[in-house]
Coordinates of C-alpha atoms and ligand atoms in Angstrom, one line a residue:
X1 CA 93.3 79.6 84.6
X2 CA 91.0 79.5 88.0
X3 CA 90.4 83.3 87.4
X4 CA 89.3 82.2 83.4
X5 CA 87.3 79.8 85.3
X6 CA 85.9 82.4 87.4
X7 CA 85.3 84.6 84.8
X8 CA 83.1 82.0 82.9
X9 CA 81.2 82.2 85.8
X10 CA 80.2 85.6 85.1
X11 CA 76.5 85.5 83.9
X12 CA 76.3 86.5 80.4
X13 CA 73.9 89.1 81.3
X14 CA 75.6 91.0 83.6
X15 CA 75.9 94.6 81.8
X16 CA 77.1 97.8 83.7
X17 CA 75.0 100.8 83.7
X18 CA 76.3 103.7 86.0
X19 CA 73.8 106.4 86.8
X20 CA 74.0 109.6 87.4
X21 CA 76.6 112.8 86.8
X22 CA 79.4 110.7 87.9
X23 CA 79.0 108.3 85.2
X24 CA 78.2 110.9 82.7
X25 CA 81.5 113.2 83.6
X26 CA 83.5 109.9 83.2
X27 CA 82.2 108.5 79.7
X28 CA 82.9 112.4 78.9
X29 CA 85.9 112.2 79.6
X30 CA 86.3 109.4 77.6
X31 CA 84.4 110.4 74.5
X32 CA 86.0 113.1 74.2
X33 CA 89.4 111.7 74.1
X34 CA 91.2 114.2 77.0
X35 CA 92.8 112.5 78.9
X36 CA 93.3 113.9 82.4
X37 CA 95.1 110.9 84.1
X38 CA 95.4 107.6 84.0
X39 CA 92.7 107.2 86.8
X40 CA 89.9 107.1 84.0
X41 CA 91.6 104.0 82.4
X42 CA 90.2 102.2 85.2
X43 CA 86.7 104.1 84.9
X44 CA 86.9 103.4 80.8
X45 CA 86.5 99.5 82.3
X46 CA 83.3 100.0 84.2
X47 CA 81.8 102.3 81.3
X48 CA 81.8 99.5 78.9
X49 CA 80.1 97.0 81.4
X50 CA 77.5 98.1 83.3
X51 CA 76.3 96.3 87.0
X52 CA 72.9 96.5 87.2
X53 CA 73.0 98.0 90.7
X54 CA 70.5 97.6 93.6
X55 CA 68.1 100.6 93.4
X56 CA 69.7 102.6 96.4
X57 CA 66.8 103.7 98.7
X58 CA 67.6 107.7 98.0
X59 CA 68.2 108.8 94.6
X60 CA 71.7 109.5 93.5
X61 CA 72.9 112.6 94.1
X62 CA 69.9 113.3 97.0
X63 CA 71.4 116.7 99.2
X64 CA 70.1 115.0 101.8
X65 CA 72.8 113.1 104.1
X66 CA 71.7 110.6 107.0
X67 CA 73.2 109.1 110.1
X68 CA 71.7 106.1 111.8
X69 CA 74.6 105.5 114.2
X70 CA 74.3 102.2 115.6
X71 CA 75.9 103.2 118.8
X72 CA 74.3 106.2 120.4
X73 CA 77.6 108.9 121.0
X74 CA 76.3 112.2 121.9
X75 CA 78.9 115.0 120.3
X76 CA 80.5 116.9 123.1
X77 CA 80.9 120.2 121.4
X78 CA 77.6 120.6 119.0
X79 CA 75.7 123.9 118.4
X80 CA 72.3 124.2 120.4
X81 CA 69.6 124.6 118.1
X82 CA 69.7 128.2 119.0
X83 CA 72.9 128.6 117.6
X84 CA 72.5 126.6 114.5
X85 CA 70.1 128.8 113.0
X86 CA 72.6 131.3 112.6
X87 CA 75.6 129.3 111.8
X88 CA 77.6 130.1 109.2
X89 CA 78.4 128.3 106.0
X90 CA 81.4 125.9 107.3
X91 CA 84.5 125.7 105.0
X92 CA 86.0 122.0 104.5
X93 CA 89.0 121.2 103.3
X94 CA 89.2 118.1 101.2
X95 CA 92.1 116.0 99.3
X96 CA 91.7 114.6 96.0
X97 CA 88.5 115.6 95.4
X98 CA 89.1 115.4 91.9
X99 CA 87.5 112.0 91.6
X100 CA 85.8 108.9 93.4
X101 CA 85.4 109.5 97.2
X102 CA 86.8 112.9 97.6
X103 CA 84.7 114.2 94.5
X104 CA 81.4 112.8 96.0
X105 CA 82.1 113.6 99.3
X106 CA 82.6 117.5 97.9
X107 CA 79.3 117.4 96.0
X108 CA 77.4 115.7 98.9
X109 CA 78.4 118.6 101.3
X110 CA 78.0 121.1 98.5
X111 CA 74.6 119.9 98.1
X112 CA 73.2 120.8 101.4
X113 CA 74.0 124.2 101.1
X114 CA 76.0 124.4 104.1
X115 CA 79.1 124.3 103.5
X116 CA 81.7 125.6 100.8
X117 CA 84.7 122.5 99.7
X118 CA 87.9 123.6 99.0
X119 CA 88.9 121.1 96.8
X120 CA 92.8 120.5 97.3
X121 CA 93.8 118.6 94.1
X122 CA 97.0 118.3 92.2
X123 CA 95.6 118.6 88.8
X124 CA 93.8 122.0 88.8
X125 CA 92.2 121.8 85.5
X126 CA 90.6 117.8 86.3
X127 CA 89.3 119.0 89.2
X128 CA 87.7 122.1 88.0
X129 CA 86.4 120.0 85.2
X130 CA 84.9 117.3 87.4
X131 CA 83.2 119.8 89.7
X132 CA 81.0 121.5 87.2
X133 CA 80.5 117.6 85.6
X134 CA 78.9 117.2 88.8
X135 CA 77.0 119.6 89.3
X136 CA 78.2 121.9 91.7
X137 CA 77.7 125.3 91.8
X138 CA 80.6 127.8 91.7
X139 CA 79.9 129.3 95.0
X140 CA 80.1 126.0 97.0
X141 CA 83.3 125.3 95.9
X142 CA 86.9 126.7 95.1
X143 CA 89.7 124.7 93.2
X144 CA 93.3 124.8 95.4
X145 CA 96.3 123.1 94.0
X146 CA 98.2 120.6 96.4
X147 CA 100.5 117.9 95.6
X148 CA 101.1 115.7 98.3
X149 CA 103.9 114.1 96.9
X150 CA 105.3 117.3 97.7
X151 CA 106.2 118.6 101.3
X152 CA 107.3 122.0 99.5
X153 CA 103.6 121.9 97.8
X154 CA 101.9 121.3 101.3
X155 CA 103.4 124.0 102.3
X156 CA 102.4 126.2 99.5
X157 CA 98.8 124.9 100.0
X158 CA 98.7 126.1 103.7
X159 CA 100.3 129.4 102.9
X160 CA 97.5 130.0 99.8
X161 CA 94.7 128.5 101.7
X162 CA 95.5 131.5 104.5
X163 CA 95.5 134.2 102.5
X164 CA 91.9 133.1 101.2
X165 CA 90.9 134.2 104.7
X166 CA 88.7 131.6 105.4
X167 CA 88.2 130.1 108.5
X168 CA 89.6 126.4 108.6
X169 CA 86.5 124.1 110.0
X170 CA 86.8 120.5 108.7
X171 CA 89.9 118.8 106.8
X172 CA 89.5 115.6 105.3
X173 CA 92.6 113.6 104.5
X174 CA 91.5 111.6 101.5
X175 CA 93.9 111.3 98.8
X176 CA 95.4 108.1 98.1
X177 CA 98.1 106.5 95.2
X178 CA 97.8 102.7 95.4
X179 CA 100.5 100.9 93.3
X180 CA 100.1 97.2 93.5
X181 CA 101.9 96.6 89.9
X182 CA 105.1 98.4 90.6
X183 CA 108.1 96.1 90.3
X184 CA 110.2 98.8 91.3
X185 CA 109.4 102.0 94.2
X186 CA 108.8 105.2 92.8
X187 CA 109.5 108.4 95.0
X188 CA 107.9 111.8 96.2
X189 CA 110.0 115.2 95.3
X190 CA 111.5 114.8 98.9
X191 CA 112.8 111.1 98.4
X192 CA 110.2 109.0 100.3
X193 CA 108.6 106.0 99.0
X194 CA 105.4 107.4 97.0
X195 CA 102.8 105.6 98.3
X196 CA 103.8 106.3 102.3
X197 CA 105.2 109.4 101.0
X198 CA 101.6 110.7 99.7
X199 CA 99.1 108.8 101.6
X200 CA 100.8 109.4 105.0
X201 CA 103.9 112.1 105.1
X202 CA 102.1 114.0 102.9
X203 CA 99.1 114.3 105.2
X204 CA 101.1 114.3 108.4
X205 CA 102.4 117.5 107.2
X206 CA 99.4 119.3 106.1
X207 CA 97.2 118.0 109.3
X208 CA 99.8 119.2 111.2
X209 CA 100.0 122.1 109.9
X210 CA 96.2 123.3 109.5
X211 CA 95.5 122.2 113.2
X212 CA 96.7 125.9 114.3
X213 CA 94.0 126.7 111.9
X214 CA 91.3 124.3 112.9
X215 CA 91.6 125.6 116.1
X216 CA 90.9 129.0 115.3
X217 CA 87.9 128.2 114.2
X218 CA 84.5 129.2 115.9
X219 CA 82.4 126.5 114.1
X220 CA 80.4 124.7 116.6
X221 CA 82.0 121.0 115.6
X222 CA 85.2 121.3 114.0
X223 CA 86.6 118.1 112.7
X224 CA 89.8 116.5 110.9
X225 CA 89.0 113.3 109.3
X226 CA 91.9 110.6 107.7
X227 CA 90.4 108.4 105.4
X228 CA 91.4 105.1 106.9
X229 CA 90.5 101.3 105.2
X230 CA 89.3 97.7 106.2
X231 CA 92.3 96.2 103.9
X232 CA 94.9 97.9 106.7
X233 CA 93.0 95.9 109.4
X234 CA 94.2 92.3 109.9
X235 CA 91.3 91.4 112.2
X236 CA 89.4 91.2 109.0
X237 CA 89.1 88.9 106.0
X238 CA 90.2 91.7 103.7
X239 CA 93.1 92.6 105.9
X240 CA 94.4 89.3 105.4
X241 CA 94.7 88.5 101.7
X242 CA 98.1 89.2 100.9
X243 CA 100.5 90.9 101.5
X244 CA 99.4 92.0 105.1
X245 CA 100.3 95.7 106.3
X246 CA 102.6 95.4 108.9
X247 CA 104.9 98.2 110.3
X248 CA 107.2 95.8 111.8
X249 CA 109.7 98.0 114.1
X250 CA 109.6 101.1 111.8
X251 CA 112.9 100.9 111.1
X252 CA 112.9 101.3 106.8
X253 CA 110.8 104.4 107.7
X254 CA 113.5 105.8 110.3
X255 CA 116.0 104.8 107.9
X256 CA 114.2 107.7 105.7
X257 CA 112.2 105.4 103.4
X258 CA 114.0 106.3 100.6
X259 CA 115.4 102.6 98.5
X260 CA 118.5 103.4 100.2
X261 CA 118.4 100.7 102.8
X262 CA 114.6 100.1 102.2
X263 CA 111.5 102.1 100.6
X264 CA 109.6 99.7 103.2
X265 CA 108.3 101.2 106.4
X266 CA 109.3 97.5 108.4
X267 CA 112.6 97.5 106.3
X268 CA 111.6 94.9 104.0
X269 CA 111.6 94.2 100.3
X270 CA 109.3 96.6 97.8
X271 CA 106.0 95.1 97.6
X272 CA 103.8 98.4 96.0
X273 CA 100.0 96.6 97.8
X274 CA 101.9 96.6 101.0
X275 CA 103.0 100.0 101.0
X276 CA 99.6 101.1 100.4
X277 CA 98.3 98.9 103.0
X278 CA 101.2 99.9 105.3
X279 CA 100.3 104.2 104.4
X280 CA 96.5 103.2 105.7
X281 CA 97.6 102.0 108.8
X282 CA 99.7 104.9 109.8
X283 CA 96.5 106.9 108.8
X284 CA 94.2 105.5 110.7
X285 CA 97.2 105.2 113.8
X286 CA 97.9 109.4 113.3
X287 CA 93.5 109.8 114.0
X288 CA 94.5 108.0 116.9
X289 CA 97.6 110.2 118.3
X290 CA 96.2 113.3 117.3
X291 CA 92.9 112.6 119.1
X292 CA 95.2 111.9 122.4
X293 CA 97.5 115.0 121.7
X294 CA 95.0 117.5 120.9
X295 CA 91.2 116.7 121.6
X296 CA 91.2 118.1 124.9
X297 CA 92.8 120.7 123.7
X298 CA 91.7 122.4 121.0
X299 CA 88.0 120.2 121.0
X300 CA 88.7 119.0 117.3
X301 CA 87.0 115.8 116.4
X302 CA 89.6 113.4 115.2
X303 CA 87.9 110.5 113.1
X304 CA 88.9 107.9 110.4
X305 CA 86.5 105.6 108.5
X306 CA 86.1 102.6 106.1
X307 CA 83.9 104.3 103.8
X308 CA 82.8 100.5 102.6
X309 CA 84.6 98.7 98.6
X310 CA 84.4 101.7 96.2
X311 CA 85.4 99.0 93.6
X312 CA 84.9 101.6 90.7
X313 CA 87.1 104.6 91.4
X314 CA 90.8 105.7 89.8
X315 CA 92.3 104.2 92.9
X316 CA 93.0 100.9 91.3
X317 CA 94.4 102.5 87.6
X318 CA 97.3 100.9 88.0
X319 CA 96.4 97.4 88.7
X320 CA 96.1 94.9 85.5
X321 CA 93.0 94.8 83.4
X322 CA 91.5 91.5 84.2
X323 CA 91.0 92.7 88.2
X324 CA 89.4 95.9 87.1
X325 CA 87.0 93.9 85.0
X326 CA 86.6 91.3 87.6
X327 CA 86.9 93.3 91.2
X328 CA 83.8 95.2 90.9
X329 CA 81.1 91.9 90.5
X330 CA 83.6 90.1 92.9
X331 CA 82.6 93.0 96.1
X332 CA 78.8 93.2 94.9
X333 CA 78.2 89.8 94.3
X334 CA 80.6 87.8 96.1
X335 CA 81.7 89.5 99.7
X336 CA 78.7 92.0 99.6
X337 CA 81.4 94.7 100.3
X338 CA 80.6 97.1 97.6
X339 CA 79.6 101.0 97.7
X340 CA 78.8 103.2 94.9
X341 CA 81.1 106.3 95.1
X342 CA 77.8 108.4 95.6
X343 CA 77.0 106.5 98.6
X344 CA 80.9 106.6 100.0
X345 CA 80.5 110.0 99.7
X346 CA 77.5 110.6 101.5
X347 CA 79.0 108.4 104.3
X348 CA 82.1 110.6 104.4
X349 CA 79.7 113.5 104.3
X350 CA 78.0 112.2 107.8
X351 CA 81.5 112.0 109.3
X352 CA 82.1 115.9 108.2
X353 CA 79.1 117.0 109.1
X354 CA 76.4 115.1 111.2
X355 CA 76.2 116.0 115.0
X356 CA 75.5 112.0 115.6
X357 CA 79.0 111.2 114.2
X358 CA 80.8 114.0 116.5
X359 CA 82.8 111.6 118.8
X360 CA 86.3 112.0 118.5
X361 CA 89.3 109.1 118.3
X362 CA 86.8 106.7 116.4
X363 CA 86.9 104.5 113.0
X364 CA 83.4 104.5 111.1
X365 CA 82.4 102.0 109.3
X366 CA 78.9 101.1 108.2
X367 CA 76.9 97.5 108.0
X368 CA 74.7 96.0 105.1
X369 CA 71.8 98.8 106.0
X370 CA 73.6 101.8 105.4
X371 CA 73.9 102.3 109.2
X372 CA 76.9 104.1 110.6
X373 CA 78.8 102.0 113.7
X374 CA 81.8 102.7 115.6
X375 CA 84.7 100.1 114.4
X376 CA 87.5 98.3 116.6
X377 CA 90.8 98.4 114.6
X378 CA 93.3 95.6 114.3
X379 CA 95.9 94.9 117.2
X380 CA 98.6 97.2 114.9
X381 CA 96.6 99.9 113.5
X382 CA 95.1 100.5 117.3
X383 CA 99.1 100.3 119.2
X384 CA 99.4 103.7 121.0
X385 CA 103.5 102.8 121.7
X386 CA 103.5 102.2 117.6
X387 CA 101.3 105.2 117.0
X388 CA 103.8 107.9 119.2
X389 CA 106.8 106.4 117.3
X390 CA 105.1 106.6 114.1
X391 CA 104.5 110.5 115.1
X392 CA 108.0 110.8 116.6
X393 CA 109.4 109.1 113.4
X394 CA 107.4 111.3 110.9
X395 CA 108.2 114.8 112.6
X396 CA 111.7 114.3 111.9
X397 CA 111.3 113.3 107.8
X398 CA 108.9 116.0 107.2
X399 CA 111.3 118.8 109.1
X400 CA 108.8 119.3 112.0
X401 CA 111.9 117.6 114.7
Ligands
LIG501 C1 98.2 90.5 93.8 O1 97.7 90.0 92.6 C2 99.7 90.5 93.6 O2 100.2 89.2 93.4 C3 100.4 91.1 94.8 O3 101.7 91.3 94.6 C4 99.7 92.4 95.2 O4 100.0 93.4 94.2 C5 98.2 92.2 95.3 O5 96.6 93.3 96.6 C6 97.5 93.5 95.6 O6 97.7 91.7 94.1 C7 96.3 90.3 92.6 C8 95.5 89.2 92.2 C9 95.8 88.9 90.8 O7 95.8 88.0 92.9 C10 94.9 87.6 93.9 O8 94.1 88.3 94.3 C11 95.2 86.2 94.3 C12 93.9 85.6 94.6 C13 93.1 85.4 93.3 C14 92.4 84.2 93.4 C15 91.1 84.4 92.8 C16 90.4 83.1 92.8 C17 89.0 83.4 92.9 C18 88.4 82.9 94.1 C19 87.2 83.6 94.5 C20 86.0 82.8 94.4 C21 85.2 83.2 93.3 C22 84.8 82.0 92.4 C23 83.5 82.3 91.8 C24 82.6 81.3 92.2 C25 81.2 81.9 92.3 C26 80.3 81.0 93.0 C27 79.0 81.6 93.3 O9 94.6 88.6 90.3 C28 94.1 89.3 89.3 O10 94.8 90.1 88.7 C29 92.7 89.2 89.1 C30 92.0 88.8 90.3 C31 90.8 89.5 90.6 C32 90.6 89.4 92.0 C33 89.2 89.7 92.3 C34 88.6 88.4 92.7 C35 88.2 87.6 91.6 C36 87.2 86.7 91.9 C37 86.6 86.3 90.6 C38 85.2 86.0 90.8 C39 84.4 86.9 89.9 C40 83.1 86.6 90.1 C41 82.2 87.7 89.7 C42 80.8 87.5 90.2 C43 80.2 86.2 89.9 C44 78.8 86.1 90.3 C45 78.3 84.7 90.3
LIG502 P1 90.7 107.9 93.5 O1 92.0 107.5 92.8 O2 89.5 108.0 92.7 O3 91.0 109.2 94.2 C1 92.2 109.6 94.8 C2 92.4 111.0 94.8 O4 93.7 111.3 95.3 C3 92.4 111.6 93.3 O5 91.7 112.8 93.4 C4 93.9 111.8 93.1 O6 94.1 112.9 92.2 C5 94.3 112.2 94.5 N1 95.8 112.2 94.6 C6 96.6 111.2 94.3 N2 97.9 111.6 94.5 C7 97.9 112.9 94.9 C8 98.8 113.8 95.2 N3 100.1 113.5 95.1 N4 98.5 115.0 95.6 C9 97.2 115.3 95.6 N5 96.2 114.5 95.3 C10 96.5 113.3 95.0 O7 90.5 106.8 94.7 P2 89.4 106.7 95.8 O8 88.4 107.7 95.7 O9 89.0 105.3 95.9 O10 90.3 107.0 97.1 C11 90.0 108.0 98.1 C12 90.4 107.5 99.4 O11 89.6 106.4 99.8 C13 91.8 107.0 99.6 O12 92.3 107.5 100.8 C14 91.7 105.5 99.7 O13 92.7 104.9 100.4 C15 90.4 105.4 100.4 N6 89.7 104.1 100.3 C16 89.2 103.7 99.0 C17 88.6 102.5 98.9 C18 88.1 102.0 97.7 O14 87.5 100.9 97.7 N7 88.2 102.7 96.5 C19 88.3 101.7 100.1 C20 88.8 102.2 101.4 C21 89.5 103.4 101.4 P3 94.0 112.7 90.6 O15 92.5 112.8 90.3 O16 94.8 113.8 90.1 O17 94.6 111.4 90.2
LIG503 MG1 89.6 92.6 98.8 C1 84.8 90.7 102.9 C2 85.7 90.6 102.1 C3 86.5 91.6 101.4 C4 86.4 93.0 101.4 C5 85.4 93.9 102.2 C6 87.4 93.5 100.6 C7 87.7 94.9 100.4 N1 88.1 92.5 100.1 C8 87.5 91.3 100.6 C9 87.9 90.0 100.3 C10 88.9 89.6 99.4 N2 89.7 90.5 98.6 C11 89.3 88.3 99.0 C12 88.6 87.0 99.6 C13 90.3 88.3 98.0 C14 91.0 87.2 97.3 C15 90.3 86.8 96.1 C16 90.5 89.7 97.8 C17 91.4 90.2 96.9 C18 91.7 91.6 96.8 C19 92.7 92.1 95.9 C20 93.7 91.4 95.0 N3 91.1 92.6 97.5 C21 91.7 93.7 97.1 C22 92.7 93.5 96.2 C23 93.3 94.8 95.9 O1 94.2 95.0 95.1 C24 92.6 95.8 96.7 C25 93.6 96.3 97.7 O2 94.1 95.6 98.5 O3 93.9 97.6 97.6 C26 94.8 97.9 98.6 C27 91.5 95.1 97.4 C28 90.5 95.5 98.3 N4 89.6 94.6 98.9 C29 88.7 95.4 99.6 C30 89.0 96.7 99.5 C31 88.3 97.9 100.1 C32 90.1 96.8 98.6 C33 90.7 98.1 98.1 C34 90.9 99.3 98.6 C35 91.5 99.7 99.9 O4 91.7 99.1 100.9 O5 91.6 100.9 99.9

């Protein structure tokens, strides 16, 4: 009834009208009736309202991407301007590029010319689909299948991405299930809980994995990049609406994660919004112990981000109509939080690719003016004892221990 209430709120004028490639790939999509996933359910709901948005200050789709870090943090290991002239195309691996962040991410970097995506999707065909939708030219981009639910596919992906002989300069960990309706766990191909299973073990596996790679490289700042989130961080409003990620003591995830004794990571009861919650915080916790394992090391650039409330992409597909209508106005209008996907993916463009972003161990985020700044995590997500047994933990499930 309060939400009704709410609802009626709504001014009657409020109409949604995306702009732009993105919007016309999706309502094509939908017109003509092939259904890819699921994900455009939740895209069908935004194509029949349309938020009259704020006129962004650069056009959609603009090749150019800006940084106007807040804080001032020189990179350590950037190309002089001698050397740029001459640097190569860079190669950039990125998950679930098939749609909302990942897909705009791809097309901003594709855009500047400068790099070639490797889009690492589980649905070959969607993916291939949504690139050209986009725009993006077949040289700037090549289709890879991965399914992260897989540890068997990750490993497959690393052995097919080799043989492609391309060097490894940037991966971005950005693929994400979010189950907030699920009465009952589902699991990945290996048994673990699918959200953690995906979001996290999945990653874990493939960033450990391609570092060997990454270090081979000779690109002037090469970077890996684990899409991290504001709703995973309890020192925020957002990180407090229930349920709250918390890892307790790990023990559901030592206990193998898989409904056995628990398809929690604290051990607790199934509660689908948690686990998602709980597989960001383990993201943005691996940044952390892979930027004090291997910085020094191999000079990668470990770095997470809150790319800002993409309220529009597949991400929420499973969650129940009336919050897809009502989530979108609730981030524009109500907490301000809101990002259209082309601007998330410009942002996670700057963290791929802009010498000002270039210091290593941090979570961006960005305020009101587009402005990048580095972000302090919540006491959890930032624990360096919970962050080596998370590591420790996760080696053994995904057969690295
Ligand atoms: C929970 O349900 C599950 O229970 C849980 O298990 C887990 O899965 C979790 O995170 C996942 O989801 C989700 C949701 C169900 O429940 C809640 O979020 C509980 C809180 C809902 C309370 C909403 C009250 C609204 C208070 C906001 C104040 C706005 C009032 C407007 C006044 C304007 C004055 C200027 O809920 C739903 O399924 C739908 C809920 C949608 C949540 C999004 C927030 C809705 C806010 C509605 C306002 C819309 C206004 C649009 C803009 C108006 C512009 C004037
Ligand atoms: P989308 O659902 O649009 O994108 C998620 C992508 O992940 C899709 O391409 C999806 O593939 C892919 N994916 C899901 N499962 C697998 C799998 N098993 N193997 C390979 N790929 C898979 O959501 P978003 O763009 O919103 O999410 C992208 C990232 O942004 C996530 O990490 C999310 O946590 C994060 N994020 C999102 C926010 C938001 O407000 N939307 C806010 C903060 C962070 P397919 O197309 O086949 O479904
Ligand atoms: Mg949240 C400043 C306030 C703010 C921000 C930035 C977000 C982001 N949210 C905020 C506030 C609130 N949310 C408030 C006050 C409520 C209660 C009405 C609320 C509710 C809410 C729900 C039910 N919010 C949600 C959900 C989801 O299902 C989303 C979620 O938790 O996914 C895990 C979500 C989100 N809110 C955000 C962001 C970014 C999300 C989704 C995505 C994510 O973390 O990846």
């Amino acid at each position: 009834m309060a939400l009704q209430a709410a609802y009626s709120l709504l001014p009657s004028t409020v109409s949604i009208r995306k702009e732009g490639k993105f919007n016309a790939y999706l309502k094509e999509t939908t017109l003509t009736g092939f259904s890819f996933s699921n994900h455009l359910k939740a895209d069908n709901i935004s194509n029949l309202l349309t938020i009259k948005e704020q006129r962004r200050q650069s056009p959609r789709f603009s090749t150019v991407i800006r940084a106007q870090t807040v804080t001032a943090t020189p990179p350590s290991n950037e190309a002089s301007p001698e050397q740029k002239k001459t640097q190569r195309k860079g190669t950039a691996v990125i998950t679930g590029a098939s749609s909302g962040l990942g897909l705009a991410t791809a097309k901003a970097l594709a855009d500047t010319g400068k790099w070639h995506v490797i889009m690492a999707c589980r649905n070959f065909l969607k993916a291939e689909k949504a690139a050209k939708f986009v725009g993006m030219s077949k040289e700037d981009y090549t289709v890879m299948h991965l399914d992260l639910a897989s540890l068997e596919s990750v490993k497959q992906f690393v052995d097919s991405f080799r043989r492609t002989e391309r060097p490894l300069d940037v991966l971005v960990c950005n693929a994400a299930v979010y189950q907030p309706t699920a009465k009952e766990p589902s699991f990945t191909a290996e048994g673990f809980e699918l959200s953690v299973g995906t979001n996290h073990l999945g990653h874990f596996l493939l960033s450990r994995l391609l570092l060997d790679d990454l270090k081979q490289s000779d690109y002037p700042s090469k970077r890996m990049i684990i899409v991290g989130s504001i709703t995973g961080n309890t020192n925020t409003l957002a990180g407090n609406v229930p349920p709250k990620a918390n890892l307790g003591d790990l023990r559901g995830l030592a206990s193998g994660l898989n409904g056995q004794n628990s398809s929690m990571i604290d051990g607790g009861e199934y509660d689908g919004a948690k686990a998602y919650k709980d597989s960001k915080v383990c993201n943005m916790l691996t940044m952390q112990e892979l930027h004090r394992r291997y910085h020094e090391e191999t000079g990668v650039t470990f770095a997470s981000l809150y790319p800002g409330c993409i309220a529009t992409t597949g991400l929420f597909r499973e969650h129940v109509p009336l919050f897809r209508l009502l989530f979108p106005p609730f981030q524009k209008y109500i907490t301000k939080g809101y990002v259209s996907e082309e601007e998330a993916g410009k942002r996670l463009a700057q963290v791929v690719s802009d010498p000002s972003l270039g210091k290593s161990g941090v979570y961006w985020s960005w305020n009101n003016n587009s402005s990048s700044f580095e972000n302090q995590l919540s006491k959890e997500a930032s624990d360096a004892e919970k962050a080596k047994k998370l590591w420790e933990v996760s080696e053994k499930l995904v057969g690295l221990a």
